[in-house]
Amino acid sequence: MSSESLIAALYVFALAAFLGYQVISRVPPLLHTPLMSATNAISGISLVGSIVIAGSGHGTVATILGFVAVVCSTTNVVGGFVITDRMLRMFKRKEAPKK
Amino acid sequence: MSSESLIAALYVFALAAFLGYQVISRVPPLLHTPLMSATNAISGISLVGSIVIAGSGHGTVATILGFVAVVCSTTNVVGGFVITDRMLRMFKRKEAPKK
Amino acid sequence: MQLRIYFIEFSYLLASILFVLGLKGLSHPETAKRGMHLAEFGMTMAIIGALMHFEIVSYTWIIVGLLVGSTLGAAMGVWVPMTAMPQRTALSHAFGAFAAALVGIAEYYSYTHGFKPIVQLGHLTMSAMGFEIMLGALTTTGSLIAFGKLQGIVPGKPLVYRGQNIFNMLLLATTIGLFIYLIFVPTAVIPFYLMLTFAFVFGILLVLPIGSADMPVVMSLLNSYAGLASAATGFVLSNNVLIIAGTLDGFSGFILSVLMCRAMNRSMTNVLFGAFGSAATVAGGEGEHGEMREVSLDDVAVQLAYAQQVVFVPGYGMATAQAQHVVRELGDTLEKRGVTVKYGIHPVAGRMPGHMNVLLAEANVPYSSLYELEQINPEFPTTDVVLVIGANDVVNPDARDNPNSPIAGMPILEVDHAKSVVVLKRGQGKGFSGLENPLFFKPNTGMLYGDAKDTLTKLVSAVQHA
Amino acid sequence: MQLRIYFIEFSYLLASILFVLGLKGLSHPETAKRGMHLAEFGMTMAIIGALMHFEIVSYTWIIVGLLVGSTLGAAMGVWVPMTAMPQRTALSHAFGAFAAALVGIAEYYSYTHGFKPIVQLGHLTMSAMGFEIMLGALTTTGSLIAFGKLQGIVPGKPLVYRGQNIFNMLLLATTIGLFIYLIFVPTAVIPFYLMLTFAFVFGILLVLPIGSADMPVVMSLLNSYAGLASAATGFVLSNNVLIIAGTLDGFSGFILSVLMCRAMNRSMTNVLFGAFGSAATVAGGEGEHGEMREVSLDDVAVQLAYAQQVVFVPGYGMATAQAQHVVRELGDTLEKRGVTVKYGIHPVAGRMPGHMNVLLAEANVPYSSLYELEQINPEFPTTDVVLVIGANDVVNPDARDNPNSPIAGMPILEVDHAKSVVVLKRGQGKGFSGLENPLFFKPNTGMLYGDAKDTLTKLVSAVQHA
Ligand SMILES: NC(=O)c1ccc[n+]([C@@H]2O[C@H](COP(=O)([O-])OP(=O)(O)OC[C@H]3O[C@@H](n4cnc5c(N)ncnc54)[C@H](OP(=O)(O)O)[C@@H]3O)[C@@H](O)[C@H]2O)c1
Ligand SMILES: NC(=O)c1ccc[n+]([C@@H]2O[C@H](COP(=O)([O-])OP(=O)(O)OC[C@H]3O[C@@H](n4cnc5c(N)ncnc54)[C@H](OP(=O)(O)O)[C@@H]3O)[C@@H](O)[C@H]2O)c1
């Protein structure tokens, strides 16, 4: 990794950190559980790295590692999103005030 | 500009845009005027570019242009911050409810 | 060629933006669904981008992996019951972290086995890789233990032995030592795999000594570790979408744990290193004072039936009893009788953030009738009956009144201000904090013993005939 | 060497972070000061970083420039009165944009005169540079005209001639055409300087036809243009701190203009292209209905002196009359007599965002007694006297009642709900929107003519003797 790319990465990291703080801190407690599963799904992004490794044929070992990585992260991605959707579909607005 | 650096720049831009939106939209109307002068001051950042040009001796023309740029942006930086401070010092909390 | 690079990078950039938008959507239940669809689309873009990479020579294993993963994921997603959310979350942290770790290992392997020019394995790359692998490894095993404890496979109560802390500290020190050594001598293969193993072991030892009750906080921390691991992967592959997504993930975990601590008022340090101790051992509390007044089911039914306003305060007990549906039933029955029914939700009621909200949402309680701490507390004085359904700590007046109480200062639902309080619990059981709860001894408090679900079912019919 | 690069980059990164923190600080008056100090420190770091660059061979002109600039800036900062804020802002937009433009030109010059390898002047660099220069140039002249109009050097009323829009459009088209040509042939010097000139001219023509009343919105847009220009500079020099600061600046300008439009309820498009027309020409309004009731100063004094609660509603008139200090005096006198005094501040009262807040703050009115639209409107029914001090549009009931009014739907301060309203204005003058204001004809409204400052001074003494 060159120093330039390190620096660029640091900028992205710093900005993402701020953004993360700003965005997440605005999520109401009501949605904290969906938030957890949503971020799980998003953290499945390591799939991107896994795919490249599983495919780049750097010997059997690397391929196997990559393959397992792909399985794990795909599970996260799919599982995470499915569950989040399932949860969110459960949150309903009051039909009409009953009192 | 290489395509890599363009892409890196785009990421920084996108994140900064989000961040800008999040942060600025949280500034209360009470402080909108200070906000304006504060961002003026910060926009004086083009000073960074100006300095390098004014100093890198790329011929008289470039130097003059750089010099003028330095003057302009420094004026913004100093003026902006001085005024913002002045304004903010004026904003006072109620000493003790008088009613 | 050039074009393809642009396309890949563009898809990554788009993905990053969509992830941020997705999480922004979660700031309101109305926009949440759309937000998630954006995030899903973003992930698709990212995957497409990844599939375009030049390095890829064969797609077989990728496709197989994707298929297997999707099946597993979909199965999980569809079958896991809402009450098992904590376990599932723990498990998926393990998966995520493991994936990150594997990517790191594979990268290292490709460098050390001549698939990538070893010279490129510089100090910077190695440091990033080290972080990735250490965080990944310890999070993997740590989360697995957490999963085990929550699932009841691993004994929930803290496993403690003498000199534990010292040993853990030493292990951590050695691991970090190896890491630092590797930064200077990236090609040292044995130290690398030693570091890896130690990290895995450390994860186990880190979580074993913690009581299952403390898991939620630990999990959120593991969550942020997992996120940071992916971010580190991003540094290794200098891939921005990984950095961004990882950081977002890391932060959400971190913020949630902070919120939990605040609501339980434990200091952040206490949690960060509290992981070396266990809250359950705090316990104590100053024995009985006064006696509990038991009330009969019918009395309660009548009270409820003729009340103006009733507030339900659910807690962990509702979750264990799976009583959310009956709660909703009771609510409806009362509302049919013209009683105003509100739900008071404490931020850390239950065992994970938003636990109660999800359960009640599952039981079709509209979120507009769920009230947060600040909203509901002023209402208690004008409330006729508060029904405390398997909640304990979150309604413990000691937190407010007794400065010496371990939970002193923790914001609570001030149900004791209500005209009368009825507590549903099975017996003398203590709450998560293991403390005595003076609320139960107050004159205006009545105890209604029994499993929440049964009691409530009986109450429903009783109210109908009241 | 390597180290120096790291230091430079680090200082830039730190600066970026500090800028963000600084703006975050502005989310509350308590934290605002600290925030600004962070931003100032950040700027210092950035400057130090810039001074470390290798390209720099001589510091003479840099230092001279810094000195001159600081003197000018300090002078401006200390001497400019709060009432002249709009002008100053316009001027500094001009400076900022001009600096950005100059940097771009100098860069281009160094490429085309062999100080930098011409081959490196690729399409990407050229596009970024083009944006930088076009935005910079048009913002410079545009802001200068805006300054002139606000200062009264340039005639405030819109300068319109036939075929103006077509001409402007054509000019813009040509400029962009040249820009596109340059992207493909970066070395074409003549087109470059043509584009530059056209951009300068376009800036003038863009703002000239706009009435000075509309300046605030235009200024905020120019603000965001200036910001984007700096961001573009960042792309050219691939310097992240420039990109970040520029983007933040651009966004604040954009958001402020959006807020202004919303509060004036003009559509964003109306503003973005309204720049080609002028609000002042909207005018119209349906003549007199009923008559205005003039009230005597002493009556008002008595009313105020014996009121329970009085609300001051300041507007542009207070600014022009420089009456903020007298207002505060009157407020104090009343409070001494036990009258509750509140200030109702409309988001777009005056001529720039937060205009009234700053003026009143200058007059030492604590911000805790300034109330926003939502807070104060419910209070009017229980208010005895509302003193409208040079405000007009922001209290125009037509916005609420008359759907055909040009300002229909603009949120207003509903002073007409108060028990009695006293309007301080000089005569029959209309407000910014040039509309008739039915409020003045309501039975419970009394008009007190004369310059706000004089009237208020008289009122103070009258109240003291009441
Ligand atoms: N939400 C989070 O994120 C989170 C994270 C970490 C820690 N915590 C902690 O968890 C606690 C949550 O407080 P809480 O009031 O919700 O729960 P709690 O304090 O743990 O009390 C649960 C109560 O439910 C009763 N119960 C258990 N099973 C029951 C059943 N089947 N039917 C009826 N009652 C039953 C228990 O009494 P019996 O045994 O007598 O029935 C117990 O008193 C807080 O101390 C909080 O700090 C929460
Ligand atoms: N704040 C912003 O950011 C912003 C930006 C763009 C546009 N605007 C527009 O500006 C307007 C602001 O409304 P506003 O009610 O504050 O002001 P206004 O509607 O412009 O009315 C100002 C009133 O003050 C009176 N006046 C002028 N000089 C005076 C003096 N020396 N003593 C006493 N009275 C004096 C004028 O009447 P006489 O001439 O009879 O004295 C006039 O009726 C809104 O329409 C808003 O949309 C605001």
PDB file of N, CA and C and ligand atoms in Angstrom, chain C residues 213-214 216-217 260 263-264 314-318 320-321 347-356 389-395 410 424-433 440 450-453, ligand 1:
ATOM      1  N   ALA C 213     -26.061 -12.257  30.903  1.00  0.00           N
ATOM      2  CA  ALA C 213     -26.882 -11.045  30.990  1.00  0.00           C
ATOM      3  C   ALA C 213     -26.146  -9.866  30.365  1.00  0.00           C
ATOM      4  N   ASP C 214     -24.813  -9.889  30.463  1.00  0.00           N
ATOM      5  CA  ASP C 214     -24.023  -8.762  29.958  1.00  0.00           C
ATOM      6  C   ASP C 214     -23.785  -8.864  28.460  1.00  0.00           C
ATOM      7  N   PRO C 216     -25.489  -8.465  25.701  1.00  0.00           N
ATOM      8  CA  PRO C 216     -25.873  -7.422  24.737  1.00  0.00           C
ATOM      9  C   PRO C 216     -24.785  -6.368  24.551  1.00  0.00           C
ATOM     10  N   VAL C 217     -24.256  -5.868  25.682  1.00  0.00           N
ATOM     11  CA  VAL C 217     -23.222  -4.843  25.565  1.00  0.00           C
ATOM     12  C   VAL C 217     -22.015  -5.411  24.847  1.00  0.00           C
ATOM     13  N   MET C 260     -26.548   1.790  25.531  1.00  0.00           N
ATOM     14  CA  MET C 260     -26.927   0.794  26.530  1.00  0.00           C
ATOM     15  C   MET C 260     -26.303   1.135  27.865  1.00  0.00           C
ATOM     16  N   ALA C 263     -27.991   4.011  29.467  1.00  0.00           N
ATOM     17  CA  ALA C 263     -29.311   3.663  30.009  1.00  0.00           C
ATOM     18  C   ALA C 263     -29.178   2.769  31.241  1.00  0.00           C
ATOM     19  N   MET C 264     -28.078   2.018  31.326  1.00  0.00           N
ATOM     20  CA  MET C 264     -27.880   1.170  32.508  1.00  0.00           C
ATOM     21  C   MET C 264     -26.989   1.873  33.505  1.00  0.00           C
ATOM     22  N   PRO C 314     -43.660  -3.427  29.681  1.00  0.00           N
ATOM     23  CA  PRO C 314     -43.092  -4.751  29.455  1.00  0.00           C
ATOM     24  C   PRO C 314     -41.596  -4.771  29.755  1.00  0.00           C
ATOM     25  N   GLY C 315     -41.102  -5.946  30.102  1.00  0.00           N
ATOM     26  CA  GLY C 315     -39.682  -6.130  30.370  1.00  0.00           C
ATOM     27  C   GLY C 315     -39.218  -7.479  29.866  1.00  0.00           C
ATOM     28  N   TYR C 316     -38.048  -7.841  30.319  1.00  0.00           N
ATOM     29  CA  TYR C 316     -37.453  -9.089  29.863  1.00  0.00           C
ATOM     30  C   TYR C 316     -38.409 -10.265  30.064  1.00  0.00           C
ATOM     31  N   GLY C 317     -39.175 -10.197  31.153  1.00  0.00           N
ATOM     32  CA  GLY C 317     -40.101 -11.286  31.450  1.00  0.00           C
ATOM     33  C   GLY C 317     -41.089 -11.524  30.324  1.00  0.00           C
ATOM     34  N   MET C 318     -41.538 -10.440  29.688  1.00  0.00           N
ATOM     35  CA  MET C 318     -42.479 -10.620  28.588  1.00  0.00           C
ATOM     36  C   MET C 318     -41.810 -11.406  27.465  1.00  0.00           C
ATOM     37  N   THR C 320     -39.233 -13.612  27.719  1.00  0.00           N
ATOM     38  CA  THR C 320     -39.029 -15.032  28.055  1.00  0.00           C
ATOM     39  C   THR C 320     -40.360 -15.762  28.031  1.00  0.00           C
ATOM     40  N   ALA C 321     -41.427 -15.085  28.481  1.00  0.00           N
ATOM     41  CA  ALA C 321     -42.737 -15.738  28.503  1.00  0.00           C
ATOM     42  C   ALA C 321     -43.388 -15.718  27.123  1.00  0.00           C
ATOM     43  N   PRO C 347     -35.542   2.197  27.363  1.00  0.00           N
ATOM     44  CA  PRO C 347     -34.539   1.918  26.317  1.00  0.00           C
ATOM     45  C   PRO C 347     -33.829   0.581  26.500  1.00  0.00           C
ATOM     46  N   VAL C 348     -33.585   0.143  27.747  1.00  0.00           N
ATOM     47  CA  VAL C 348     -32.895  -1.134  27.898  1.00  0.00           C
ATOM     48  C   VAL C 348     -33.780  -2.207  28.516  1.00  0.00           C
ATOM     49  N   ALA C 349     -35.097  -2.052  28.371  1.00  0.00           N
ATOM     50  CA  ALA C 349     -35.955  -3.152  28.773  1.00  0.00           C
ATOM     51  C   ALA C 349     -35.637  -4.342  27.877  1.00  0.00           C
ATOM     52  N   GLY C 350     -35.687  -5.537  28.471  1.00  0.00           N
ATOM     53  CA  GLY C 350     -35.325  -6.718  27.694  1.00  0.00           C
ATOM     54  C   GLY C 350     -33.824  -6.933  27.675  1.00  0.00           C
ATOM     55  N   ARG C 351     -33.348  -7.546  26.605  1.00  0.00           N
ATOM     56  CA  ARG C 351     -31.929  -7.896  26.596  1.00  0.00           C
ATOM     57  C   ARG C 351     -31.188  -7.405  25.371  1.00  0.00           C
ATOM     58  N   MET C 352     -31.864  -6.652  24.511  1.00  0.00           N
ATOM     59  CA  MET C 352     -31.111  -6.004  23.425  1.00  0.00           C
ATOM     60  C   MET C 352     -31.803  -4.679  23.097  1.00  0.00           C
ATOM     61  N   PRO C 353     -31.090  -3.759  22.477  1.00  0.00           N
ATOM     62  CA  PRO C 353     -31.703  -2.456  22.202  1.00  0.00           C
ATOM     63  C   PRO C 353     -32.928  -2.618  21.316  1.00  0.00           C
ATOM     64  N   GLY C 354     -34.011  -1.991  21.721  1.00  0.00           N
ATOM     65  CA  GLY C 354     -35.227  -2.060  20.917  1.00  0.00           C
ATOM     66  C   GLY C 354     -35.945  -3.393  21.012  1.00  0.00           C
ATOM     67  N   HIS C 355     -35.530  -4.238  21.989  1.00  0.00           N
ATOM     68  CA  HIS C 355     -36.092  -5.587  22.146  1.00  0.00           C
ATOM     69  C   HIS C 355     -37.618  -5.536  22.223  1.00  0.00           C
ATOM     70  N   MET C 356     -38.126  -4.731  23.164  1.00  0.00           N
ATOM     71  CA  MET C 356     -39.569  -4.657  23.402  1.00  0.00           C
ATOM     72  C   MET C 356     -40.293  -4.156  22.153  1.00  0.00           C
ATOM     73  N   ILE C 389     -45.175  -5.898  33.253  1.00  0.00           N
ATOM     74  CA  ILE C 389     -45.189  -7.255  32.719  1.00  0.00           C
ATOM     75  C   ILE C 389     -43.760  -7.767  32.607  1.00  0.00           C
ATOM     76  N   GLY C 390     -43.304  -8.430  33.664  1.00  0.00           N
ATOM     77  CA  GLY C 390     -41.963  -9.007  33.605  1.00  0.00           C
ATOM     78  C   GLY C 390     -40.860  -7.986  33.489  1.00  0.00           C
ATOM     79  N   ALA C 391     -41.099  -6.795  34.019  1.00  0.00           N
ATOM     80  CA  ALA C 391     -40.024  -5.800  34.109  1.00  0.00           C
ATOM     81  C   ALA C 391     -39.636  -5.653  35.560  1.00  0.00           C
ATOM     82  N   ASN C 392     -38.381  -5.336  35.806  1.00  0.00           N
ATOM     83  CA  ASN C 392     -37.943  -5.213  37.187  1.00  0.00           C
ATOM     84  C   ASN C 392     -36.979  -4.036  37.348  1.00  0.00           C
ATOM     85  N   ASP C 393     -35.774  -4.177  36.828  1.00  0.00           N
ATOM     86  CA  ASP C 393     -34.772  -3.116  37.017  1.00  0.00           C
ATOM     87  C   ASP C 393     -35.251  -1.784  36.449  1.00  0.00           C
ATOM     88  N   VAL C 394     -35.922  -1.853  35.310  1.00  0.00           N
ATOM     89  CA  VAL C 394     -36.257  -0.597  34.640  1.00  0.00           C
ATOM     90  C   VAL C 394     -37.356   0.170  35.382  1.00  0.00           C
ATOM     91  N   VAL C 395     -37.913  -0.444  36.421  1.00  0.00           N
ATOM     92  CA  VAL C 395     -38.918   0.265  37.223  1.00  0.00           C
ATOM     93  C   VAL C 395     -38.478   0.301  38.686  1.00  0.00           C
ATOM     94  N   MET C 410     -29.503   5.414  37.091  1.00  0.00           N
ATOM     95  CA  MET C 410     -30.055   4.868  35.844  1.00  0.00           C
ATOM     96  C   MET C 410     -31.479   5.393  35.680  1.00  0.00           C
ATOM     97  N   LEU C 424     -46.579  -8.215  37.296  1.00  0.00           N
ATOM     98  CA  LEU C 424     -46.671  -9.620  36.902  1.00  0.00           C
ATOM     99  C   LEU C 424     -45.293 -10.244  36.919  1.00  0.00           C
ATOM    100  N   LYS C 425     -45.073 -11.173  37.833  1.00  0.00           N
ATOM    101  CA  LYS C 425     -43.837 -11.964  37.802  1.00  0.00           C
ATOM    102  C   LYS C 425     -44.105 -13.331  38.402  1.00  0.00           C
ATOM    103  N   ARG C 426     -43.114 -14.239  38.199  1.00  0.00           N
ATOM    104  CA  ARG C 426     -43.381 -15.613  38.600  1.00  0.00           C
ATOM    105  C   ARG C 426     -43.218 -15.804  40.092  1.00  0.00           C
ATOM    106  N   GLY C 427     -42.241 -15.083  40.668  1.00  0.00           N
ATOM    107  CA  GLY C 427     -42.020 -15.287  42.104  1.00  0.00           C
ATOM    108  C   GLY C 427     -41.115 -14.224  42.678  1.00  0.00           C
ATOM    109  N   GLN C 428     -40.128 -14.676  43.463  1.00  0.00           N
ATOM    110  CA  GLN C 428     -39.243 -13.723  44.132  1.00  0.00           C
ATOM    111  C   GLN C 428     -38.033 -13.414  43.257  1.00  0.00           C
ATOM    112  N   GLY C 429     -38.048 -13.883  42.025  1.00  0.00           N
ATOM    113  CA  GLY C 429     -36.888 -13.750  41.149  1.00  0.00           C
ATOM    114  C   GLY C 429     -36.414 -12.324  41.025  1.00  0.00           C
ATOM    115  N   LYS C 430     -35.091 -12.174  40.953  1.00  0.00           N
ATOM    116  CA  LYS C 430     -34.518 -10.845  40.805  1.00  0.00           C
ATOM    117  C   LYS C 430     -34.387 -10.508  39.326  1.00  0.00           C
ATOM    118  N   GLY C 431     -34.093  -9.251  39.048  1.00  0.00           N
ATOM    119  CA  GLY C 431     -33.889  -8.833  37.676  1.00  0.00           C
ATOM    120  C   GLY C 431     -32.452  -9.045  37.248  1.00  0.00           C
ATOM    121  N   PHE C 432     -32.134  -8.521  36.109  1.00  0.00           N
ATOM    122  CA  PHE C 432     -30.805  -8.637  35.529  1.00  0.00           C
ATOM    123  C   PHE C 432     -29.734  -8.169  36.502  1.00  0.00           C
ATOM    124  N   SER C 433     -30.044  -7.083  37.220  1.00  0.00           N
ATOM    125  CA  SER C 433     -29.024  -6.504  38.100  1.00  0.00           C
ATOM    126  C   SER C 433     -28.916  -7.288  39.408  1.00  0.00           C
ATOM    127  N   PHE C 440     -41.868  -3.197  44.803  1.00  0.00           N
ATOM    128  CA  PHE C 440     -42.772  -4.302  45.136  1.00  0.00           C
ATOM    129  C   PHE C 440     -43.339  -4.171  46.552  1.00  0.00           C
ATOM    130  N   GLY C 450     -47.078 -15.598  38.774  1.00  0.00           N
ATOM    131  CA  GLY C 450     -47.356 -16.563  37.713  1.00  0.00           C
ATOM    132  C   GLY C 450     -46.676 -16.168  36.423  1.00  0.00           C
ATOM    133  N   ASP C 451     -46.565 -17.145  35.529  1.00  0.00           N
ATOM    134  CA  ASP C 451     -45.949 -16.847  34.243  1.00  0.00           C
ATOM    135  C   ASP C 451     -46.773 -15.785  33.521  1.00  0.00           C
ATOM    136  N   ALA C 452     -46.092 -14.805  32.970  1.00  0.00           N
ATOM    137  CA  ALA C 452     -46.776 -13.647  32.391  1.00  0.00           C
ATOM    138  C   ALA C 452     -47.854 -14.091  31.408  1.00  0.00           C
ATOM    139  N   LYS C 453     -47.513 -15.066  30.559  1.00  0.00           N
ATOM    140  CA  LYS C 453     -48.445 -15.448  29.491  1.00  0.00           C
ATOM    141  C   LYS C 453     -49.753 -15.980  30.072  1.00  0.00           C
TER     142      LYS C 453
HETATM  143  N1  LIG E   1     -32.084  -4.018  26.617  1.00  0.00           N
HETATM  144  C1  LIG E   1     -30.745  -4.040  26.558  1.00  0.00           C
HETATM  145  O1  LIG E   1     -30.140  -3.685  25.577  1.00  0.00           O
HETATM  146  C2  LIG E   1     -29.968  -4.540  27.745  1.00  0.00           C
HETATM  147  C3  LIG E   1     -28.649  -4.887  27.564  1.00  0.00           C
HETATM  148  C4  LIG E   1     -27.919  -5.325  28.664  1.00  0.00           C
HETATM  149  C5  LIG E   1     -28.507  -5.405  29.908  1.00  0.00           C
HETATM  150  N2  LIG E   1     -29.806  -5.051  30.045  1.00  0.00           N
HETATM  151  C6  LIG E   1     -30.395  -5.104  31.375  1.00  0.00           C
HETATM  152  O2  LIG E   1     -31.518  -5.920  31.390  1.00  0.00           O
HETATM  153  C7  LIG E   1     -32.416  -5.408  32.360  1.00  0.00           C
HETATM  154  C8  LIG E   1     -33.748  -5.245  31.715  1.00  0.00           C
HETATM  155  O3  LIG E   1     -34.627  -4.889  32.727  1.00  0.00           O
HETATM  156  P1  LIG E   1     -36.075  -5.510  32.701  1.00  0.00           P
HETATM  157  O4  LIG E   1     -36.826  -4.815  33.766  1.00  0.00           O
HETATM  158  O5  LIG E   1     -36.577  -5.478  31.303  1.00  0.00           O
HETATM  159  O6  LIG E   1     -35.916  -7.044  33.049  1.00  0.00           O
HETATM  160  P2  LIG E   1     -35.251  -7.563  34.392  1.00  0.00           P
HETATM  161  O7  LIG E   1     -34.843  -6.438  35.240  1.00  0.00           O
HETATM  162  O8  LIG E   1     -34.215  -8.532  33.949  1.00  0.00           O
HETATM  163  O9  LIG E   1     -36.410  -8.300  35.149  1.00  0.00           O
HETATM  164  C9  LIG E   1     -37.056  -9.353  34.483  1.00  0.00           C
HETATM  165  C10 LIG E   1     -38.186  -9.733  35.397  1.00  0.00           C
HETATM  166  O10 LIG E   1     -39.085 -10.560  34.680  1.00  0.00           O
HETATM  167  C11 LIG E   1     -39.543 -11.602  35.553  1.00  0.00           C
HETATM  168  N3  LIG E   1     -39.824 -12.764  34.728  1.00  0.00           N
HETATM  169  C12 LIG E   1     -38.919 -13.587  34.148  1.00  0.00           C
HETATM  170  N4  LIG E   1     -39.571 -14.514  33.415  1.00  0.00           N
HETATM  171  C13 LIG E   1     -40.888 -14.277  33.556  1.00  0.00           C
HETATM  172  C14 LIG E   1     -42.052 -14.887  33.067  1.00  0.00           C
HETATM  173  N5  LIG E   1     -41.985 -15.979  32.253  1.00  0.00           N
HETATM  174  N6  LIG E   1     -43.252 -14.394  33.420  1.00  0.00           N
HETATM  175  C15 LIG E   1     -43.326 -13.310  34.210  1.00  0.00           C
HETATM  176  N7  LIG E   1     -42.257 -12.688  34.713  1.00  0.00           N
HETATM  177  C16 LIG E   1     -41.050 -13.165  34.383  1.00  0.00           C
HETATM  178  C17 LIG E   1     -38.439 -11.851  36.544  1.00  0.00           C
HETATM  179  O11 LIG E   1     -38.989 -12.091  37.848  1.00  0.00           O
HETATM  180  P3  LIG E   1     -39.365 -13.604  38.219  1.00  0.00           P
HETATM  181  O12 LIG E   1     -38.116 -14.373  37.982  1.00  0.00           O
HETATM  182  O13 LIG E   1     -39.820 -13.553  39.633  1.00  0.00           O
HETATM  183  O14 LIG E   1     -40.475 -13.988  37.278  1.00  0.00           O
HETATM  184  C18 LIG E   1     -37.683 -10.510  36.595  1.00  0.00           C
HETATM  185  O15 LIG E   1     -38.051  -9.791  37.745  1.00  0.00           O
HETATM  186  C19 LIG E   1     -31.900  -4.064  32.825  1.00  0.00           C
HETATM  187  O16 LIG E   1     -31.228  -4.222  34.046  1.00  0.00           O
HETATM  188  C20 LIG E   1     -30.901  -3.730  31.759  1.00  0.00           C
HETATM  189  O17 LIG E   1     -29.811  -2.963  32.247  1.00  0.00           O
HETATM  190  C21 LIG E   1     -30.567  -4.637  28.973  1.00  0.00           C
END
